[in-house]
Each structure stands twice: as C-alpha cells, then as structure tokens.
Amino acid sequence: MLSGVTLPDTHAAPPPGGSSQPRPPAAKAADTTRDNPWPLRRLTENIKVYVDRMSPLWVEGQVVEYKVRPGAKMHFLTLRDLETDTSMTVTAWAGVMDSTPLTEGAHVVTRVKPVFWERSGRLNLQAAEIHLQGVGDLLAQIEALRARLAAEGLFADARKKPLPFLPRTIGLICGRNAKAKDDVVVNASDRWPSARFEIREVAVQGDHCVPEVGRALLELDAMDDVDVIVIARGGGAVEDLLPFSDERLVRAVADARTSIVSAIGHEGDSPLLDLVADYRASTPTDAARRIVPDRARERDGISQALTRMRGALGARLATERSNLTLIASRPVLQGPEAIVEGHRVALTQRVTAMRSAIERRLASERQQLTRSRATLTALSPQATLDRGYALLKTPSGALITSSAQIKKGDLIEGILASGRMVAQVVGATNPTPPVDAPNTGA
C-alpha cells in the first residue's frame, strides 16, 4: 500500500488455465477497463470508422483564414461559426475553391464530408461545393465603421503626429510573454543599445483585449517622458485581430497626445488601428526599426559628414590659396609703385598746368590792373590837384563850383594837392552868363 493506492503485483500467478498470453482488446468502448484499455490507435481507428459513416451535409460559416498556395492541388481555409468561436479547417481541391472568389470574412455555405485523420487525431471537413452568401457580418460591420471614421477625418494624414528621432522612453503594449515583445525590444536595443522601455503586458485577443489595451494606452500616454507608444501583436487568425478594429480602441488612439505606432499582425493584416495610428509598421520588427535610429548607421553618417566637411574645407582652402597666388603674381602687386608712378606723373602734369594757368591769369590781371590804375590816376581829382588846382568846399562840405554859392565873408575850405586850408571870401564876381550862339536868322 502507498498513499492508499494498491500497486499491481508483477509476480502474481498467471490467470487460470496456465496461459501467459495477453488479454485480447475489448471489442467495444464500453468493455474497456483500467486493466484492459484500448491502444490509442484503436480509438482513432474506430473514430475514423464512425466519421466515415457520416453522410455529406451542408454547413454555413464565415471564412476567417484563407491561404492559397500557387500550384497546389489542395487548398485550405478556416471556417468559423457565426455565433461562437467554434472553427474548423476545410480542405478542397483547387478546382472547387478556384471556382469561387473567396476572401477572408466571406459568409459561405458549403457541402462537406467530415474526415478524421488517424495519425494526428484531427477532424477536418472535405468540401465538394462552396457558395458565397455575402460578406461576413463582423467584417461588414468593420467596413461600415471604417467608412464612418474616415468621414470624421480620424484617418487623415493631417492628424498624424511625427515620430521622434530618438525617444527618451518607448512605451510598449504587447501580449504576455509574447514573441512580439522580444521582436520590438531586442531589435530596437540592437539598433540603439541605450533604448529605454515602459512595457505593459496585456491581453491581445478575446474579450479583455480592448479594455486592457485601452488602460495601458492611457497610462503610458500620461507619462511625460514617453515619446512614442508601440502597440504590438504577432500574426493570427482574422478573428484574433478583431479587437484592434474596435471603435473604442480606435478613438482612444486618435485622442492620444503621444505618437502611436501600430504593429499588429503581418503585412497583409490591416485592422483599423493601422489607419488611425501615426505610423503603421508591417511587423513588430519593422516597428523596432522605425522608433529608434541605427547607432552604427548614424555613426557612419557622422563620419561621412565629417569626411565631406573636411574635404569641402580643404577644397575651399586650396581654391582660395590658388586665387591668392594668382592675385599676388600680378605685376601691380609685385611692383605696387608702378600704379603710384602713373598717378604721380599725372599729378605733376596737372600741377604744372595749374601753375602755368595761374601765372598766365596773374599776368593778365596784372596788366589789366596797370591799365586800370593808369586810367584811375588820369581821372583822379588828385592828379588835377597835383597840377596846381584846388578844390573849394563850403563849411557844409558842398563842393563850390560857382561864385553864386558864396558871398563875401564866408569861410571856405580849400583842398590842395598836399594838405588843406581855410580862407575867407573877401569878394566874388557874379558868374558870367553863357554866350548864346549867333542868331543867323536876325
């Protein structure tokens, strides 16, 4: 006895009859016991037999994943129930699927035969006919939401904020222990080793995805040193990515003051979060390359810039040195007095010309002055006085030109050639009237 469990006795006596042969497996599932179980292959064989007996039937659902492999004879799609998360893989010959233009999200009705694969224990559906029944309800709702939000301008380029060249802190919203987290952190740190992260691990699918991502976004957006926020999730089925097209999450991203990078799924996935984000990364690795610069490339760029600057400065110095040499080799700089000599000669000529002109002008003016002086001397009263004449004036200073101006006893002033005198009139004769010309007509 061990912990209340009785261990089988491996040395027990053989069953009655003395035979040591193993017991035959139970014929029915109900006949199996702990001591006589079915081998797993027996179970899968019986499941296959049971499934093979099922009749073909019509089922409906939504295509959530459709992968076409060019050249393959068999195509695969994942069909999802319209009400629950139940999904199954459907296979069909290429001719069946090629005849119907399928897209992810399409609502289809298909005639299938259940097929059970013994080795993998998987139940698939083999499709013989597939008929479109319209766009899937979920994707139709997303398409309508896309059009409505686009009309509001939430996806306009004018609303998008530029990403910082080198963020102080990178906010990262990702799944718990998800590969997308490593893709962003490892690749960003490889490019810029000092990159700093604020990571929030949340649910990235299911009912809790939208509220948890929204809370993490609000928390990171409120941090002053967080300059960019990356929302990352790896690839998955279309239904797994549906929360990232939820209107509440889209509007929260649109209202964020921090630059947002969407890194949801792979290149072909396009949730509405990609349209409202400031930058849409094709993968989480692409987001890592976008949010931080490559240190090695920046260092190479700086080195190349320095090299170009040194080259440009060297070329400029060489050009200026050559120009200076050409200028210095000019005759005027090798013998600067040459240019002065020309001006000196011209100046001497000008001075000589000016002196000659002045001398000629002085001689002319001197001659004119001599003539004027001679004329003035000839006409001057002094010259008359010098010949023995005198000028007489009354005490009032009037010049006496007639004896009628004076009378006996008047004092008069006489102006001589040299000096003056005062005299008294002792007598005067009346002026003699002019003699008229003979009157020839008398």
XYZ file of N, CA and C in Angstrom, residues 343-359:
51
model
N 50.077 107.753 -61.432
C 49.307 108.842 -60.825
C 50.220 110.030 -60.481
N 51.489 109.728 -60.117
C 52.416 110.818 -59.802
C 52.698 111.675 -61.030
N 52.939 111.012 -62.148
C 53.190 111.748 -63.392
C 51.988 112.607 -63.760
N 50.815 112.002 -63.670
C 49.602 112.752 -63.994
C 49.428 113.931 -63.054
N 49.736 113.706 -61.755
C 49.612 114.784 -60.781
C 50.594 115.918 -61.085
N 51.853 115.551 -61.460
C 52.851 116.562 -61.794
C 52.398 117.392 -62.991
N 51.861 116.686 -63.986
C 51.370 117.397 -65.172
C 50.237 118.336 -64.810
N 49.350 117.860 -63.964
C 48.233 118.702 -63.557
C 48.735 119.926 -62.776
N 49.703 119.712 -61.870
C 50.236 120.839 -61.088
C 50.915 121.862 -61.998
N 51.719 121.352 -62.964
C 52.396 122.256 -63.910
C 51.388 123.062 -64.713
N 50.359 122.352 -65.184
C 49.331 123.033 -65.960
C 48.626 124.094 -65.128
N 48.345 123.743 -63.853
C 47.662 124.693 -62.977
C 48.537 125.917 -62.716
N 49.854 125.693 -62.486
C 50.754 126.824 -62.241
C 50.837 127.723 -63.473
N 50.954 127.111 -64.648
C 51.010 127.915 -65.884
C 49.741 128.726 -66.045
N 48.609 128.068 -65.790
C 47.335 128.773 -65.926
C 47.236 129.913 -64.934
N 47.704 129.674 -63.703
C 47.648 130.731 -62.687
C 48.573 131.890 -63.060
N 49.778 131.526 -63.538
C 50.721 132.592 -63.914
C 50.168 133.432 -65.074
